[in-house]
Amino acid sequence: MSALAAVRTAVRDFLATVAVPGEVCVAVSGGADSLALAEATAYVLRHRDVRTRALVVDHGLQADSAVVAAEAATVVKGVGIDVVEVHAVHVVGKGGPEAAARAARYHALREALPNGEGLVLLGHTQDDQAETVLLGLGRGSGPRSLAGMRPHDPPWGRPLLGITRAQTVAACAELGLEPWQDPHNADSRFTRVRLRTEALPLLEDVLSGGVAPALARTAAQLREDTEALDTLAARVHERAAREDDLDVAVLAAEPAALRRRVLRRWLLDSGVRELTDAHLRSVDALVARWRGQGGVWLPGNLEARRRRGRLSLAGPEPTTRGE
C-alpha cells in the first residue's frame, strides 16, 4: 500500500468509528502531517454530504508567519477542502513557548466551532504519540499520561496515530505537495525536538528498531486499562458521594488505584486546578493513613478536610476583625 493510500485508509477507518457531523474541520499548519490529513479528509468525504473546513492557525512566532499561513490555505484549497480559514493568535502564557503556542492553538480551534462542538481532525502521528509517551515517562506523570493521546477526544479527532511521519511526507510527495518546514522543529531548545532528533534515534539504534510503534502500542494498552479503571471509579464515586462530600468508609474499602481516581475526579469537579500527584496523595492520606491530621491545602486556596467520616472541600475560614 502506498503512503497516500495508507493515510486515506486511516482517515476512512477513523471516520467510520465516530458520528460524522455535517461539517468536518481539519487543523492545518502547512506541514506534511496536516497537508496529508487535509487531502485525505477531502478525498474520503468527497461523495458525502459533509462540508470540509480547514482551520489554519497563524501563531505569529516568525516574521513571515502570515505568508506561511496564506500559502498553507492556498494549498489545502487546492486539494479539495471546501472552506479555508486563517486564524491569527497571540501566543502568551506560562509554560514556555511550546505550551503557550499549543494553548493558543487549541483555544482558536475550539472558538472556531459552533458552540464549541463538532469534529476537528488533528495531524498527530505515531511519532508524536511515541514522543508523548516518552515525555510522560520521563516526568513520572503516571499511567494517564503514558496512555498518550486518544484517537477521539471530542471535539478532537486523531486519525493518523497509526501513521508515521515518514508516511505523511511520502504522501505529500505522491501528491506533488511541498510541505512547510517549521524552523522550530529543528530547534534543540525544545524538549520534543531533542526527543525526536536525539533520544528516539538512539533508542531505535540500541533496541534495533521498532521503538515508536512499540511505544504507541503501550499507550493504547494503558489507555484501555485507564478507561476501564475510570469506569469502575465512577461507580465508586456514585456510592461515596454525599452531596458535595465523600464518604470515607466507602473510599477506604477500595484499592488505591480506584480510590485516587475517585479523589481526582472529585477535586477537579470541585474546582481544584493544577492538581499534582503530591496533592492527590496527600488527600488520599486523609483516607488511607488517617491519624487525626489537619487538612490539605490545594491550589485555589482550597482545603480538603476529614470530619465526621466525610471528606469535604472548603475555602479558608473567614477572619473576624476586632472593632
mmCIF file with all atom_site columns, C-alpha atoms in Angstrom, residues 25-96:
data_model
loop_
_atom_site.group_PDB
_atom_site.id
_atom_site.type_symbol
_atom_site.label_atom_id
_atom_site.label_alt_id
_atom_site.label_comp_id
_atom_site.label_asym_id
_atom_site.label_entity_id
_atom_site.label_seq_id
_atom_site.pdbx_PDB_ins_code
_atom_site.Cartn_x
_atom_site.Cartn_y
_atom_site.Cartn_z
_atom_site.occupancy
_atom_site.B_iso_or_equiv
_atom_site.pdbx_formal_charge
_atom_site.auth_seq_id
_atom_site.auth_comp_id
_atom_site.auth_asym_id
_atom_site.auth_atom_id
_atom_site.pdbx_PDB_model_num
ATOM 1  C CA . CYS A 1 25 ? -12.746 20.608 10.329 1.00 0.00 ? 25 CYS A CA 1
ATOM 2  C CA . VAL A 1 26 ? -9.045  19.955 9.814  1.00 0.00 ? 26 VAL A CA 1
ATOM 3  C CA . ALA A 1 27 ? -6.340  21.840 11.704 1.00 0.00 ? 27 ALA A CA 1
ATOM 4  C CA . VAL A 1 28 ? -3.646  22.834 9.211  1.00 0.00 ? 28 VAL A CA 1
ATOM 5  C CA . SER A 1 29 ? -0.131  24.117 9.862  1.00 0.00 ? 29 SER A CA 1
ATOM 6  C CA . GLY A 1 30 ? 1.263   23.645 6.369  1.00 0.00 ? 30 GLY A CA 1
ATOM 7  C CA . GLY A 1 31 ? 3.489   20.754 7.470  1.00 0.00 ? 31 GLY A CA 1
ATOM 8  C CA . ALA A 1 32 ? 3.409   17.290 5.919  1.00 0.00 ? 32 ALA A CA 1
ATOM 9  C CA . ASP A 1 33 ? 1.166   15.762 8.601  1.00 0.00 ? 33 ASP A CA 1
ATOM 10 C CA . SER A 1 34 ? -1.632  18.312 8.311  1.00 0.00 ? 34 SER A CA 1
ATOM 11 C CA . LEU A 1 35 ? -1.452  18.588 4.496  1.00 0.00 ? 35 LEU A CA 1
ATOM 12 C CA . ALA A 1 36 ? -1.691  14.819 4.073  1.00 0.00 ? 36 ALA A CA 1
ATOM 13 C CA . LEU A 1 37 ? -4.570  14.758 6.581  1.00 0.00 ? 37 LEU A CA 1
ATOM 14 C CA . ALA A 1 38 ? -6.430  17.560 4.804  1.00 0.00 ? 38 ALA A CA 1
ATOM 15 C CA . GLU A 1 39 ? -6.143  15.884 1.402  1.00 0.00 ? 39 GLU A CA 1
ATOM 16 C CA . ALA A 1 40 ? -7.234  12.516 2.781  1.00 0.00 ? 40 ALA A CA 1
ATOM 17 C CA . THR A 1 41 ? -10.226 14.088 4.550  1.00 0.00 ? 41 THR A CA 1
ATOM 18 C CA . ALA A 1 42 ? -11.347 15.849 1.375  1.00 0.00 ? 42 ALA A CA 1
ATOM 19 C CA . TYR A 1 43 ? -10.848 12.618 -0.591 1.00 0.00 ? 43 TYR A CA 1
ATOM 20 C CA . VAL A 1 44 ? -12.764 10.381 1.819  1.00 0.00 ? 44 VAL A CA 1
ATOM 21 C CA . LEU A 1 45 ? -15.691 12.814 2.183  1.00 0.00 ? 45 LEU A CA 1
ATOM 22 C CA . ARG A 1 46 ? -15.877 13.931 -1.447 1.00 0.00 ? 46 ARG A CA 1
ATOM 23 C CA . HIS A 1 47 ? -19.051 11.965 -2.213 1.00 0.00 ? 47 HIS A CA 1
ATOM 24 C CA . ARG A 1 48 ? -20.756 12.555 1.133  1.00 0.00 ? 48 ARG A CA 1
ATOM 25 C CA . ASP A 1 49 ? -22.987 15.425 2.141  1.00 0.00 ? 49 ASP A CA 1
ATOM 26 C CA . VAL A 1 50 ? -20.361 16.731 4.558  1.00 0.00 ? 50 VAL A CA 1
ATOM 27 C CA . ARG A 1 51 ? -18.592 20.063 4.272  1.00 0.00 ? 51 ARG A CA 1
ATOM 28 C CA . THR A 1 52 ? -14.841 20.100 4.896  1.00 0.00 ? 52 THR A CA 1
ATOM 29 C CA . ARG A 1 53 ? -13.287 23.144 6.536  1.00 0.00 ? 53 ARG A CA 1
ATOM 30 C CA . ALA A 1 54 ? -9.583  23.831 7.070  1.00 0.00 ? 54 ALA A CA 1
ATOM 31 C CA . LEU A 1 55 ? -8.529  25.928 10.066 1.00 0.00 ? 55 LEU A CA 1
ATOM 32 C CA . VAL A 1 56 ? -5.068  27.412 9.553  1.00 0.00 ? 56 VAL A CA 1
ATOM 33 C CA . VAL A 1 57 ? -3.659  28.900 12.750 1.00 0.00 ? 57 VAL A CA 1
ATOM 34 C CA . ASP A 1 58 ? -1.096  31.683 12.402 1.00 0.00 ? 58 ASP A CA 1
ATOM 35 C CA . HIS A 1 59 ? 0.872   31.780 15.654 1.00 0.00 ? 59 HIS A CA 1
ATOM 36 C CA . GLY A 1 60 ? 2.809   34.879 14.643 1.00 0.00 ? 60 GLY A CA 1
ATOM 37 C CA . LEU A 1 61 ? 6.048   33.404 16.011 1.00 0.00 ? 61 LEU A CA 1
ATOM 38 C CA . GLN A 1 62 ? 8.068   34.086 12.849 1.00 0.00 ? 62 GLN A CA 1
ATOM 39 C CA . ALA A 1 63 ? 8.337   37.249 10.801 1.00 0.00 ? 63 ALA A CA 1
ATOM 40 C CA . ASP A 1 64 ? 6.777   35.612 7.736  1.00 0.00 ? 64 ASP A CA 1
ATOM 41 C CA . SER A 1 65 ? 4.119   33.611 9.601  1.00 0.00 ? 65 SER A CA 1
ATOM 42 C CA . ALA A 1 66 ? 1.233   35.372 7.816  1.00 0.00 ? 66 ALA A CA 1
ATOM 43 C CA . VAL A 1 67 ? 2.736   34.448 4.448  1.00 0.00 ? 67 VAL A CA 1
ATOM 44 C CA . VAL A 1 68 ? 3.203   30.823 5.539  1.00 0.00 ? 68 VAL A CA 1
ATOM 45 C CA . ALA A 1 69 ? -0.409  30.660 6.729  1.00 0.00 ? 69 ALA A CA 1
ATOM 46 C CA . ALA A 1 70 ? -1.692  32.137 3.463  1.00 0.00 ? 70 ALA A CA 1
ATOM 47 C CA . GLU A 1 71 ? 0.329   29.638 1.425  1.00 0.00 ? 71 GLU A CA 1
ATOM 48 C CA . ALA A 1 72 ? -0.965  26.737 3.532  1.00 0.00 ? 72 ALA A CA 1
ATOM 49 C CA . ALA A 1 73 ? -4.527  27.982 2.958  1.00 0.00 ? 73 ALA A CA 1
ATOM 50 C CA . THR A 1 74 ? -3.936  28.033 -0.809 1.00 0.00 ? 74 THR A CA 1
ATOM 51 C CA . VAL A 1 75 ? -2.512  24.503 -0.796 1.00 0.00 ? 75 VAL A CA 1
ATOM 52 C CA . VAL A 1 76 ? -5.369  22.939 1.160  1.00 0.00 ? 76 VAL A CA 1
ATOM 53 C CA . LYS A 1 77 ? -7.911  24.715 -1.017 1.00 0.00 ? 77 LYS A CA 1
ATOM 54 C CA . GLY A 1 78 ? -6.202  23.054 -3.965 1.00 0.00 ? 78 GLY A CA 1
ATOM 55 C CA . VAL A 1 79 ? -6.563  19.531 -2.538 1.00 0.00 ? 79 VAL A CA 1
ATOM 56 C CA . GLY A 1 80 ? -10.340 19.789 -2.337 1.00 0.00 ? 80 GLY A CA 1
ATOM 57 C CA . ILE A 1 81 ? -11.150 21.326 1.047  1.00 0.00 ? 81 ILE A CA 1
ATOM 58 C CA . ASP A 1 82 ? -14.425 23.248 0.749  1.00 0.00 ? 82 ASP A CA 1
ATOM 59 C CA . VAL A 1 83 ? -13.771 26.163 3.105  1.00 0.00 ? 83 VAL A CA 1
ATOM 60 C CA . VAL A 1 84 ? -10.422 27.519 4.312  1.00 0.00 ? 84 VAL A CA 1
ATOM 61 C CA . GLU A 1 85 ? -9.935  29.993 7.159  1.00 0.00 ? 85 GLU A CA 1
ATOM 62 C CA . VAL A 1 86 ? -6.843  31.587 8.685  1.00 0.00 ? 86 VAL A CA 1
ATOM 63 C CA . HIS A 1 87 ? -6.988  32.369 12.406 1.00 0.00 ? 87 HIS A CA 1
ATOM 64 C CA . ALA A 1 88 ? -4.277  34.619 13.842 1.00 0.00 ? 88 ALA A CA 1
ATOM 65 C CA . VAL A 1 89 ? -3.491  34.098 17.537 1.00 0.00 ? 89 VAL A CA 1
ATOM 66 C CA . HIS A 1 90 ? -1.394  35.906 20.124 1.00 0.00 ? 90 HIS A CA 1
ATOM 67 C CA . VAL A 1 91 ? 0.904   33.484 21.920 1.00 0.00 ? 91 VAL A CA 1
ATOM 68 C CA . VAL A 1 92 ? 1.295   34.386 25.585 1.00 0.00 ? 92 VAL A CA 1
ATOM 69 C CA . GLY A 1 93 ? 1.200   32.476 28.842 1.00 0.00 ? 93 GLY A CA 1
ATOM 70 C CA . LYS A 1 94 ? 3.263   30.323 31.141 1.00 0.00 ? 94 LYS A CA 1
ATOM 71 C CA . GLY A 1 95 ? 4.966   27.021 30.464 1.00 0.00 ? 95 GLY A CA 1
ATOM 72 C CA . GLY A 1 96 ? 7.338   28.194 27.736 1.00 0.00 ? 96 GLY A CA 1
#
